[in-house]
Amino acid sequence: MITFYPGPSKVYPEIEHYLSDAYKSGILSVNHRSEPFMKMLKETIETMKLKLEIPADYEVYFCSSATECWEIIAQSLVETKSLHVFNGAFGEKWMEYTQKIKPASSGLFFDLNSLPKIADIIGYQDSDAICLTHNETSNGTALPDSFFEELRKLTEKIITVDATSSMAGVVFPWKEADVWYASVQKCFGLPAGLSVMIVSPKAVQQAEKIGERDHYNSLLFVRDNFLKYQTPYTPNALGIYLAGRVMQQVEMLSEISVQMKDRAKDWYQFLSKSGYKVLVENEEVRSDTVIAVSGEKQQIAAIKKAATENGIMLGNGYGSWKETSFRIANFPAITLDEINQLKVFLKTYSETAG
Ligand SMILES: *Cc1c(COP(=O)(O)O)cnc(C)c1O
């Protein structure tokens, strides 16, 4: 079965070999405050900063999931309220989780086929942080780099970004936001159970100003530990090890990004040419890493079933598009050969059943 599920998604095939290396290396049995662990963590962070072209003054922490990052931001970077700008299920969930911790936080919904209005965002003068979803996994939209650049010019507030389904796939304008985070079971091609949080000096300053240290995962406490290449709690050492190995193996992100953008362009062209309807009509806001195709409920169910029978797993729809769309992950671990198999299937399907 080949999978195009946008998370958990296909892991790099090299993982099999790295798992066995991890076992043999002994790293899985060492204390997380010991020299070998600290060395492994340091190397993983350095390789990640190099390959993902992360600015030198941004810090990298590992946590357990994107969901945990939602809570860390709410606890430690938001004093009273944050503003959540969203158009789909993940951005909305982030707001809902935050409201349990900081009830005054509010949302600004925008339409699937448009960009959020910057004037509306900066109108919320008393929010402590602006929360954006770089790539809305539920509907296949993304915010273009130019949006981050414009917003940054017009606000002094910290900008935090959920980039779970795009980090390690496409380049980001890192400096135009203060926190970027992702779980690794999507675009990184790694098994679940680890997230990456990338934090600017300005975000660290805001955390220090707020001074929140009440939780095991308070940002300042996490940071104190990571500055020593340690972690607040016994971490997912296997996940960190695998992330380090995959980061060694992959090309520089700017190169991967060109390939992903080319593949995405091909996908969108192919889909419209072959009689499929892309959920997002406005090309400017289409995602490069998660492609959503819309259709009638029965049509979608039938195509997913036929795909499974052909050894191909498509991603289900999500949230309000659960039954009226399917999703195709365009992540770096997926090979061109696999993409071609899916294209052959989709083409044949539209010519016969469609
Ligand atoms: C998958 C996903 C999450 C949740 O990730 P977990 O690892 O389950 O916490 C959050 N945000 C986005 C955009 C996602 O795609």
mmCIF file of C-alpha atoms and ligand atoms in Angstrom:
data_model
loop_
_atom_site.group_PDB
_atom_site.id
_atom_site.type_symbol
_atom_site.label_atom_id
_atom_site.label_comp_id
_atom_site.label_asym_id
_atom_site.label_seq_id
_atom_site.Cartn_x
_atom_site.Cartn_y
_atom_site.Cartn_z
ATOM 1 C CA MET A 1 0.000 0.000 0.000
ATOM 2 C CA ILE A 2 1.399 3.415 -0.880
ATOM 3 C CA THR A 3 0.095 6.280 1.196
ATOM 4 C CA PHE A 4 -0.714 9.886 0.387
ATOM 5 C CA TYR A 5 -2.232 10.491 3.802
ATOM 6 C CA PRO A 6 -1.259 13.950 5.060
ATOM 7 C CA GLY A 7 -0.329 12.714 8.532
ATOM 8 C CA PRO A 8 0.691 10.349 9.849
ATOM 9 C CA SER A 9 2.255 10.060 6.447
ATOM 10 C CA LYS A 10 4.816 8.006 4.614
ATOM 11 C CA VAL A 11 8.086 7.826 6.549
ATOM 12 C CA TYR A 12 11.405 7.757 4.711
ATOM 13 C CA PRO A 13 12.279 4.115 3.908
ATOM 14 C CA GLU A 14 15.711 4.690 5.493
ATOM 15 C CA ILE A 15 13.921 4.764 8.873
ATOM 16 C CA GLU A 16 14.054 0.974 8.985
ATOM 17 C CA HIS A 17 17.823 1.037 8.948
ATOM 18 C CA TYR A 18 18.070 4.025 11.346
ATOM 19 C CA LEU A 19 15.872 2.207 13.869
ATOM 20 C CA SER A 20 18.286 -0.648 13.968
ATOM 21 C CA ASP A 21 21.256 1.768 14.199
ATOM 22 C CA ALA A 22 19.576 3.544 17.119
ATOM 23 C CA TYR A 23 19.239 0.264 18.959
ATOM 24 C CA LYS A 24 22.813 -0.774 18.270
ATOM 25 C CA SER A 25 24.260 2.617 19.214
ATOM 26 C CA GLY A 26 23.026 2.277 22.793
ATOM 27 C CA ILE A 27 21.481 5.793 22.733
ATOM 28 C CA LEU A 28 18.062 4.394 23.674
ATOM 29 C CA SER A 29 19.307 3.176 27.040
ATOM 30 C CA VAL A 30 21.276 6.218 28.213
ATOM 31 C CA ASN A 31 20.184 8.816 30.730
ATOM 32 C CA HIS A 32 18.939 12.020 29.157
ATOM 33 C CA ARG A 33 21.330 14.112 31.255
ATOM 34 C CA SER A 34 24.336 12.091 30.174
ATOM 35 C CA GLU A 35 27.078 13.189 27.775
ATOM 36 C CA PRO A 36 26.089 10.845 24.870
ATOM 37 C CA PHE A 37 22.492 12.061 24.936
ATOM 38 C CA MET A 38 23.481 15.724 25.090
ATOM 39 C CA LYS A 39 25.869 15.224 22.194
ATOM 40 C CA MET A 40 23.165 13.537 20.113
ATOM 41 C CA LEU A 41 20.675 16.325 20.887
ATOM 42 C CA LYS A 42 23.209 19.016 20.023
ATOM 43 C CA GLU A 43 24.079 17.379 16.702
ATOM 44 C CA THR A 44 20.418 16.937 15.820
ATOM 45 C CA ILE A 45 19.677 20.612 16.489
ATOM 46 C CA GLU A 46 22.742 21.763 14.551
ATOM 47 C CA THR A 47 21.963 19.583 11.546
ATOM 48 C CA MET A 48 18.364 20.735 11.556
ATOM 49 C CA LYS A 49 19.367 24.395 11.716
ATOM 50 C CA LEU A 50 21.753 23.848 8.815
ATOM 51 C CA LYS A 51 19.422 21.865 6.541
ATOM 52 C CA LEU A 52 16.291 23.896 7.208
ATOM 53 C CA GLU A 53 18.275 27.140 6.914
ATOM 54 C CA ILE A 54 17.030 28.412 10.258
ATOM 55 C CA PRO A 55 18.458 31.810 11.303
ATOM 56 C CA ALA A 56 21.411 31.473 13.683
ATOM 57 C CA ASP A 57 19.740 33.469 16.463
ATOM 58 C CA TYR A 58 16.556 31.354 16.469
ATOM 59 C CA GLU A 59 16.484 28.504 19.003
ATOM 60 C CA VAL A 60 15.223 24.961 18.380
ATOM 61 C CA TYR A 61 13.405 22.909 21.029
ATOM 62 C CA PHE A 62 11.823 19.478 20.731
ATOM 63 C CA CYS A 63 8.449 18.824 22.319
ATOM 64 C CA SER A 64 5.989 16.005 21.844
ATOM 65 C CA SER A 65 3.348 17.308 19.406
ATOM 66 C CA ALA A 66 1.942 20.374 17.694
ATOM 67 C CA THR A 67 -0.904 20.203 20.194
ATOM 68 C CA GLU A 68 1.612 20.621 22.998
ATOM 69 C CA CYS A 69 3.006 23.676 21.193
ATOM 70 C CA TRP A 70 -0.511 25.183 21.198
ATOM 71 C CA GLU A 71 -0.520 24.930 24.980
ATOM 72 C CA ILE A 72 3.053 26.134 25.435
ATOM 73 C CA ILE A 73 2.269 29.289 23.451
ATOM 74 C CA ALA A 74 -0.972 29.899 25.367
ATOM 75 C CA GLN A 75 0.724 29.450 28.744
ATOM 76 C CA SER A 76 4.009 31.166 28.167
ATOM 77 C CA LEU A 77 3.708 33.709 25.359
ATOM 78 C CA VAL A 78 0.190 35.018 25.877
ATOM 79 C CA GLU A 79 -0.367 37.142 28.945
ATOM 80 C CA THR A 80 -4.123 37.677 28.568
ATOM 81 C CA LYS A 81 -5.219 37.064 24.998
ATOM 82 C CA SER A 82 -4.112 35.999 21.571
ATOM 83 C CA LEU A 83 -5.641 36.541 18.147
ATOM 84 C CA HIS A 84 -6.219 33.442 16.006
ATOM 85 C CA VAL A 85 -6.524 33.993 12.283
ATOM 86 C CA PHE A 86 -7.848 30.863 10.593
ATOM 87 C CA ASN A 87 -9.895 29.387 7.757
ATOM 88 C CA GLY A 88 -10.005 25.708 8.731
ATOM 89 C CA ALA A 89 -10.149 23.020 11.385
ATOM 90 C CA PHE A 90 -6.590 23.117 12.745
ATOM 91 C CA GLY A 91 -6.443 26.884 13.165
ATOM 92 C CA GLU A 92 -9.817 26.748 14.886
ATOM 93 C CA LYS A 93 -8.732 23.942 17.233
ATOM 94 C CA TRP A 94 -5.667 25.946 18.203
ATOM 95 C CA MET A 95 -7.966 28.836 19.170
ATOM 96 C CA GLU A 96 -10.248 26.528 21.156
ATOM 97 C CA TYR A 97 -7.344 24.984 23.089
ATOM 98 C CA THR A 98 -5.972 28.445 23.802
ATOM 99 C CA GLN A 99 -9.318 29.735 25.053
ATOM 100 C CA LYS A 100 -9.306 27.044 27.753
ATOM 101 C CA ILE A 101 -6.091 28.556 29.076
ATOM 102 C CA LYS A 102 -6.570 32.207 28.092
ATOM 103 C CA PRO A 103 -10.367 32.660 27.767
ATOM 104 C CA ALA A 104 -10.145 36.202 26.387
ATOM 105 C CA SER A 105 -8.437 34.990 23.202
ATOM 106 C CA SER A 106 -10.370 35.589 20.028
ATOM 107 C CA GLY A 107 -10.634 34.403 16.442
ATOM 108 C CA LEU A 108 -10.690 36.056 13.063
ATOM 109 C CA PHE A 109 -12.119 33.769 10.414
ATOM 110 C CA PHE A 110 -11.314 34.266 6.761
ATOM 111 C CA ASP A 111 -12.598 32.678 3.598
ATOM 112 C CA LEU A 112 -10.965 29.644 1.994
ATOM 113 C CA ASN A 113 -10.300 31.510 -1.255
ATOM 114 C CA SER A 114 -8.951 34.726 0.181
ATOM 115 C CA LEU A 115 -6.136 36.013 2.340
ATOM 116 C CA PRO A 116 -6.854 37.410 5.786
ATOM 117 C CA LYS A 117 -7.007 41.215 5.772
ATOM 118 C CA ILE A 118 -3.965 42.676 7.457
ATOM 119 C CA ALA A 119 -5.881 45.795 8.519
ATOM 120 C CA ASP A 120 -8.326 43.560 10.417
ATOM 121 C CA ILE A 121 -5.494 41.710 12.158
ATOM 122 C CA ILE A 122 -3.659 44.779 13.334
ATOM 123 C CA GLY A 123 -6.992 46.212 14.460
ATOM 124 C CA TYR A 124 -6.838 43.852 17.452
ATOM 125 C CA GLN A 125 -4.460 46.101 19.353
ATOM 126 C CA ASP A 126 -4.621 44.443 22.742
ATOM 127 C CA SER A 127 -3.747 40.867 21.776
ATOM 128 C CA ASP A 128 -0.362 39.576 22.951
ATOM 129 C CA ALA A 129 0.307 37.329 19.972
ATOM 130 C CA ILE A 130 -0.944 36.778 16.440
ATOM 131 C CA CYS A 131 -1.510 33.079 15.731
ATOM 132 C CA LEU A 132 -1.424 31.914 12.111
ATOM 133 C CA THR A 133 -1.564 28.564 10.373
ATOM 134 C CA HIS A 134 1.011 28.464 7.590
ATOM 135 C CA ASN A 135 -0.511 25.449 5.928
ATOM 136 C CA GLU A 136 -4.100 24.539 6.824
ATOM 137 C CA THR A 137 -3.945 20.763 6.511
ATOM 138 C CA SER A 138 -7.724 20.395 6.606
ATOM 139 C CA ASN A 139 -8.418 22.274 3.364
ATOM 140 C CA GLY A 140 -5.160 22.596 1.414
ATOM 141 C CA THR A 141 -4.600 26.341 1.768
ATOM 142 C CA ALA A 142 -1.375 28.132 2.660
ATOM 143 C CA LEU A 143 -0.314 31.670 3.465
ATOM 144 C CA PRO A 144 2.179 33.060 0.927
ATOM 145 C CA ASP A 145 5.528 34.509 2.056
ATOM 146 C CA SER A 146 4.431 37.986 0.990
ATOM 147 C CA PHE A 147 1.646 37.863 3.573
ATOM 148 C CA PHE A 148 4.139 37.322 6.411
ATOM 149 C CA GLU A 149 6.389 40.061 5.048
ATOM 150 C CA GLU A 150 3.571 42.605 4.923
ATOM 151 C CA LEU A 151 2.182 41.707 8.321
ATOM 152 C CA ARG A 152 5.603 41.925 9.959
ATOM 153 C CA LYS A 153 6.076 45.468 8.701
ATOM 154 C CA LEU A 154 2.834 46.606 10.268
ATOM 155 C CA THR A 155 2.949 45.086 13.740
ATOM 156 C CA GLU A 156 5.333 44.825 16.668
ATOM 157 C CA LYS A 157 3.438 41.902 18.158
ATOM 158 C CA ILE A 158 4.927 38.443 18.208
ATOM 159 C CA ILE A 159 3.715 36.203 15.410
ATOM 160 C CA THR A 160 3.380 32.469 16.058
ATOM 161 C CA VAL A 161 2.854 29.978 13.255
ATOM 162 C CA ASP A 162 1.539 26.425 13.085
ATOM 163 C CA ALA A 163 3.554 24.942 10.218
ATOM 164 C CA THR A 164 2.865 21.291 10.941
ATOM 165 C CA SER A 165 2.161 20.159 7.394
ATOM 166 C CA SER A 166 4.714 22.297 5.563
ATOM 167 C CA MET A 167 7.870 22.551 7.680
ATOM 168 C CA ALA A 168 10.786 20.710 6.014
ATOM 169 C CA GLY A 169 8.914 20.725 2.695
ATOM 170 C CA VAL A 170 8.976 24.357 1.595
ATOM 171 C CA VAL A 171 11.086 27.365 2.560
ATOM 172 C CA PHE A 172 9.682 29.779 5.135
ATOM 173 C CA PRO A 173 10.386 33.456 5.663
ATOM 174 C CA TRP A 174 11.715 32.526 9.129
ATOM 175 C CA LYS A 175 12.495 36.084 10.210
ATOM 176 C CA GLU A 176 8.979 37.295 9.499
ATOM 177 C CA ALA A 177 7.588 35.374 12.493
ATOM 178 C CA ASP A 178 8.708 34.518 16.022
ATOM 179 C CA VAL A 179 7.597 30.958 16.624
ATOM 180 C CA TRP A 180 7.289 28.263 13.968
ATOM 181 C CA TYR A 181 6.367 24.762 15.042
ATOM 182 C CA ALA A 182 5.456 21.388 13.551
ATOM 183 C CA SER A 183 4.860 17.774 14.452
ATOM 184 C CA VAL A 184 7.225 15.511 12.537
ATOM 185 C CA GLN A 185 4.727 12.876 11.289
ATOM 186 C CA LYS A 186 3.775 15.010 8.296
ATOM 187 C CA CYS A 187 6.241 16.796 6.051
ATOM 188 C CA PHE A 188 9.376 15.550 7.862
ATOM 189 C CA GLY A 189 8.709 11.914 6.909
ATOM 190 C CA LEU A 190 9.279 10.746 10.486
ATOM 191 C CA PRO A 191 7.206 8.683 12.922
ATOM 192 C CA ALA A 192 4.841 10.570 15.289
ATOM 193 C CA GLY A 193 5.649 11.523 18.851
ATOM 194 C CA LEU A 194 7.906 14.544 18.372
ATOM 195 C CA SER A 195 7.485 18.200 17.503
ATOM 196 C CA VAL A 196 9.920 20.950 16.627
ATOM 197 C CA MET A 197 9.556 24.476 17.981
ATOM 198 C CA ILE A 198 11.641 27.262 16.452
ATOM 199 C CA VAL A 199 11.777 30.417 18.530
ATOM 200 C CA SER A 200 13.056 33.960 17.855
ATOM 201 C CA PRO A 201 14.939 36.160 20.334
ATOM 202 C CA LYS A 202 11.899 38.437 20.436
ATOM 203 C CA ALA A 203 9.663 35.551 21.543
ATOM 204 C CA VAL A 204 12.188 34.635 24.240
ATOM 205 C CA GLN A 205 12.083 38.248 25.450
ATOM 206 C CA GLN A 206 8.305 38.174 25.622
ATOM 207 C CA ALA A 207 8.387 34.891 27.563
ATOM 208 C CA GLU A 208 10.866 36.465 29.978
ATOM 209 C CA LYS A 209 8.700 39.527 30.407
ATOM 210 C CA ILE A 210 5.670 37.350 31.216
ATOM 211 C CA GLY A 211 7.850 35.089 33.384
ATOM 212 C CA GLU A 212 5.526 32.092 33.383
ATOM 213 C CA ARG A 213 7.149 29.021 34.978
ATOM 214 C CA ASP A 214 4.184 27.069 36.337
ATOM 215 C CA HIS A 215 4.295 24.060 34.043
ATOM 216 C CA TYR A 216 6.650 21.217 33.172
ATOM 217 C CA ASN A 217 6.537 22.572 29.630
ATOM 218 C CA SER A 218 6.666 26.304 30.356
ATOM 219 C CA LEU A 219 8.649 27.830 27.537
ATOM 220 C CA LEU A 220 11.302 29.296 29.853
ATOM 221 C CA PHE A 221 11.829 25.964 31.592
ATOM 222 C CA VAL A 222 12.023 24.112 28.280
ATOM 223 C CA ARG A 223 14.538 26.721 27.117
ATOM 224 C CA ASP A 224 16.706 26.493 30.268
ATOM 225 C CA ASN A 225 17.044 22.787 29.587
ATOM 226 C CA PHE A 226 17.691 23.060 25.860
ATOM 227 C CA LEU A 227 20.403 25.665 26.396
ATOM 228 C CA LYS A 228 22.249 22.822 28.173
ATOM 229 C CA TYR A 229 21.203 20.300 25.470
ATOM 230 C CA GLN A 230 18.883 18.675 27.967
ATOM 231 C CA THR A 231 15.111 18.367 28.182
ATOM 232 C CA PRO A 232 12.670 19.073 31.039
ATOM 233 C CA TYR A 233 11.369 15.508 31.084
ATOM 234 C CA THR A 234 12.684 12.191 29.765
ATOM 235 C CA PRO A 235 12.334 12.798 26.043
ATOM 236 C CA ASN A 236 11.543 10.749 22.986
ATOM 237 C CA ALA A 237 15.222 9.965 22.397
ATOM 238 C CA LEU A 238 14.420 7.630 19.504
ATOM 239 C CA GLY A 239 12.402 10.349 17.765
ATOM 240 C CA ILE A 240 15.202 12.878 18.218
ATOM 241 C CA TYR A 241 17.770 10.378 16.946
ATOM 242 C CA LEU A 242 15.675 9.603 13.850
ATOM 243 C CA ALA A 243 15.147 13.314 13.199
ATOM 244 C CA GLY A 244 18.915 13.795 13.306
ATOM 245 C CA ARG A 245 19.553 10.977 10.857
ATOM 246 C CA VAL A 246 16.876 12.162 8.435
ATOM 247 C CA MET A 247 18.221 15.712 8.614
ATOM 248 C CA GLN A 248 21.680 14.402 7.677
ATOM 249 C CA GLN A 249 20.232 12.535 4.727
ATOM 250 C CA VAL A 250 18.076 15.239 3.145
ATOM 251 C CA GLU A 251 19.171 18.017 0.809
ATOM 252 C CA MET A 252 19.111 21.668 1.819
ATOM 253 C CA LEU A 253 15.554 22.897 2.276
ATOM 254 C CA SER A 254 15.870 25.513 -0.473
ATOM 255 C CA GLU A 255 16.519 22.675 -2.940
ATOM 256 C CA ILE A 256 13.747 20.446 -1.612
ATOM 257 C CA SER A 257 11.397 23.421 -1.732
ATOM 258 C CA VAL A 258 11.942 23.952 -5.457
ATOM 259 C CA GLN A 259 11.099 20.293 -6.091
ATOM 260 C CA MET A 260 7.990 20.409 -3.888
ATOM 261 C CA LYS A 261 6.725 23.555 -5.591
ATOM 262 C CA ASP A 262 7.281 22.016 -9.034
ATOM 263 C CA ARG A 263 5.472 18.869 -8.003
ATOM 264 C CA ALA A 264 2.596 20.901 -6.591
ATOM 265 C CA LYS A 265 2.289 22.868 -9.819
ATOM 266 C CA ASP A 266 2.201 19.609 -11.774
ATOM 267 C CA TRP A 267 -0.435 18.204 -9.427
ATOM 268 C CA TYR A 268 -2.746 21.186 -9.832
ATOM 269 C CA GLN A 269 -2.368 21.159 -13.599
ATOM 270 C CA PHE A 270 -2.883 17.423 -13.779
ATOM 271 C CA LEU A 271 -6.008 17.531 -11.614
ATOM 272 C CA SER A 272 -7.811 20.219 -13.575
ATOM 273 C CA LYS A 273 -6.776 18.640 -16.884
ATOM 274 C CA SER A 274 -8.087 15.254 -15.752
ATOM 275 C CA GLY A 275 -11.496 16.502 -14.698
ATOM 276 C CA TYR A 276 -10.992 16.861 -10.941
ATOM 277 C CA LYS A 277 -12.033 19.884 -8.932
ATOM 278 C CA VAL A 278 -9.421 21.386 -6.633
ATOM 279 C CA LEU A 279 -11.118 22.519 -3.407
ATOM 280 C CA VAL A 280 -9.241 25.827 -3.351
ATOM 281 C CA GLU A 281 -10.003 27.926 -6.422
ATOM 282 C CA ASN A 282 -7.693 30.862 -5.754
ATOM 283 C CA GLU A 283 -4.242 29.757 -6.946
ATOM 284 C CA GLU A 284 -2.523 32.310 -4.733
ATOM 285 C CA VAL A 285 -3.590 30.525 -1.544
ATOM 286 C CA ARG A 286 -3.170 26.911 -2.657
ATOM 287 C CA SER A 287 -0.872 24.769 -0.541
ATOM 288 C CA ASP A 288 2.249 23.185 -2.033
ATOM 289 C CA THR A 289 2.241 20.281 0.427
ATOM 290 C CA VAL A 290 -1.400 19.271 0.922
ATOM 291 C CA ILE A 291 -3.715 19.153 -2.059
ATOM 292 C CA ALA A 292 -7.452 18.914 -1.457
ATOM 293 C CA VAL A 293 -9.803 17.679 -4.185
ATOM 294 C CA SER A 294 -13.530 18.244 -3.794
ATOM 295 C CA GLY A 295 -16.537 16.359 -5.113
ATOM 296 C CA GLU A 296 -19.927 14.888 -4.330
ATOM 297 C CA LYS A 297 -20.090 12.700 -1.255
ATOM 298 C CA GLN A 298 -20.705 9.447 -3.192
ATOM 299 C CA GLN A 299 -18.062 10.301 -5.761
ATOM 300 C CA ILE A 300 -15.433 10.890 -3.068
ATOM 301 C CA ALA A 301 -16.298 7.672 -1.240
ATOM 302 C CA ALA A 302 -16.126 5.680 -4.489
ATOM 303 C CA ILE A 303 -12.787 7.075 -5.543
ATOM 304 C CA LYS A 304 -11.206 6.445 -2.147
ATOM 305 C CA LYS A 305 -12.470 2.875 -2.251
ATOM 306 C CA ALA A 306 -11.173 2.280 -5.775
ATOM 307 C CA ALA A 307 -7.812 3.755 -4.802
ATOM 308 C CA THR A 308 -7.531 1.395 -1.833
ATOM 309 C CA GLU A 309 -8.317 -1.531 -4.112
ATOM 310 C CA ASN A 310 -5.414 -0.376 -6.258
ATOM 311 C CA GLY A 311 -3.039 -0.278 -3.311
ATOM 312 C CA ILE A 312 -3.202 3.500 -2.875
ATOM 313 C CA MET A 313 -4.280 5.253 0.300
ATOM 314 C CA LEU A 314 -5.726 8.732 -0.243
ATOM 315 C CA GLY A 315 -6.181 11.148 2.641
ATOM 316 C CA ASN A 316 -9.732 11.513 3.916
ATOM 317 C CA GLY A 317 -11.339 14.916 3.976
ATOM 318 C CA TYR A 318 -11.155 16.748 7.285
ATOM 319 C CA GLY A 319 -13.455 18.969 9.338
ATOM 320 C CA SER A 320 -16.268 20.517 7.293
ATOM 321 C CA TRP A 321 -14.801 18.935 4.147
ATOM 322 C CA LYS A 322 -14.679 15.436 5.638
ATOM 323 C CA GLU A 323 -17.002 13.752 3.177
ATOM 324 C CA THR A 324 -16.791 16.107 0.235
ATOM 325 C CA SER A 325 -13.048 16.028 -0.364
ATOM 326 C CA PHE A 326 -9.996 13.831 -0.367
ATOM 327 C CA ARG A 327 -6.448 14.993 0.246
ATOM 328 C CA ILE A 328 -3.129 14.180 -1.391
ATOM 329 C CA ALA A 329 0.049 14.751 0.609
ATOM 330 C CA ASN A 330 2.908 16.240 -1.385
ATOM 331 C CA PHE A 331 5.688 15.546 1.103
ATOM 332 C CA PRO A 332 9.375 14.995 0.302
ATOM 333 C CA ALA A 333 9.408 11.331 1.416
ATOM 334 C CA ILE A 334 6.924 10.468 -1.347
ATOM 335 C CA THR A 335 8.709 9.429 -4.536
ATOM 336 C CA LEU A 336 8.023 10.490 -8.116
ATOM 337 C CA ASP A 337 7.292 6.880 -8.929
ATOM 338 C CA GLU A 338 4.544 6.792 -6.297
ATOM 339 C CA ILE A 339 3.127 10.057 -7.604
ATOM 340 C CA ASN A 340 3.046 8.624 -11.115
ATOM 341 C CA GLN A 341 1.182 5.558 -9.890
ATOM 342 C CA LEU A 342 -1.453 7.783 -8.303
ATOM 343 C CA LYS A 343 -1.705 9.881 -11.465
ATOM 344 C CA VAL A 344 -2.213 6.785 -13.609
ATOM 345 C CA PHE A 345 -4.916 5.620 -11.230
ATOM 346 C CA LEU A 346 -6.682 8.994 -11.159
ATOM 347 C CA LYS A 347 -6.549 9.381 -14.911
ATOM 348 C CA THR A 348 -7.892 5.907 -15.583
ATOM 349 C CA TYR A 349 -10.549 6.374 -12.923
ATOM 350 C CA SER A 350 -11.819 9.645 -14.384
ATOM 351 C CA GLU A 351 -11.927 8.148 -17.883
ATOM 352 C CA THR A 352 -13.848 5.039 -16.847
ATOM 353 C CA ALA A 353 -15.867 5.672 -13.669
ATOM 354 C CA GLY A 354 -15.853 9.473 -13.711
HETATM 355 C C1 LIG B 1 -1.667 17.495 12.320
HETATM 356 C C2 LIG B 1 -1.756 18.909 12.699
HETATM 357 C C3 LIG B 1 -1.771 19.317 14.050
HETATM 358 C C4 LIG B 1 -1.801 18.338 15.188
HETATM 359 O O1 LIG B 1 -0.614 17.617 15.303
HETATM 360 P P1 LIG B 1 -0.400 16.634 16.549
HETATM 361 O O2 LIG B 1 0.919 16.024 16.292
HETATM 362 O O3 LIG B 1 -1.523 15.640 16.515
HETATM 363 O O4 LIG B 1 -0.459 17.473 17.774
HETATM 364 C C5 LIG B 1 -1.822 20.664 14.313
HETATM 365 N N1 LIG B 1 -1.831 21.576 13.339
HETATM 366 C C6 LIG B 1 -1.805 21.231 12.034
HETATM 367 C C7 LIG B 1 -1.797 22.312 10.984
HETATM 368 C C8 LIG B 1 -1.760 19.888 11.676
HETATM 369 O O5 LIG B 1 -1.725 19.558 10.378
#
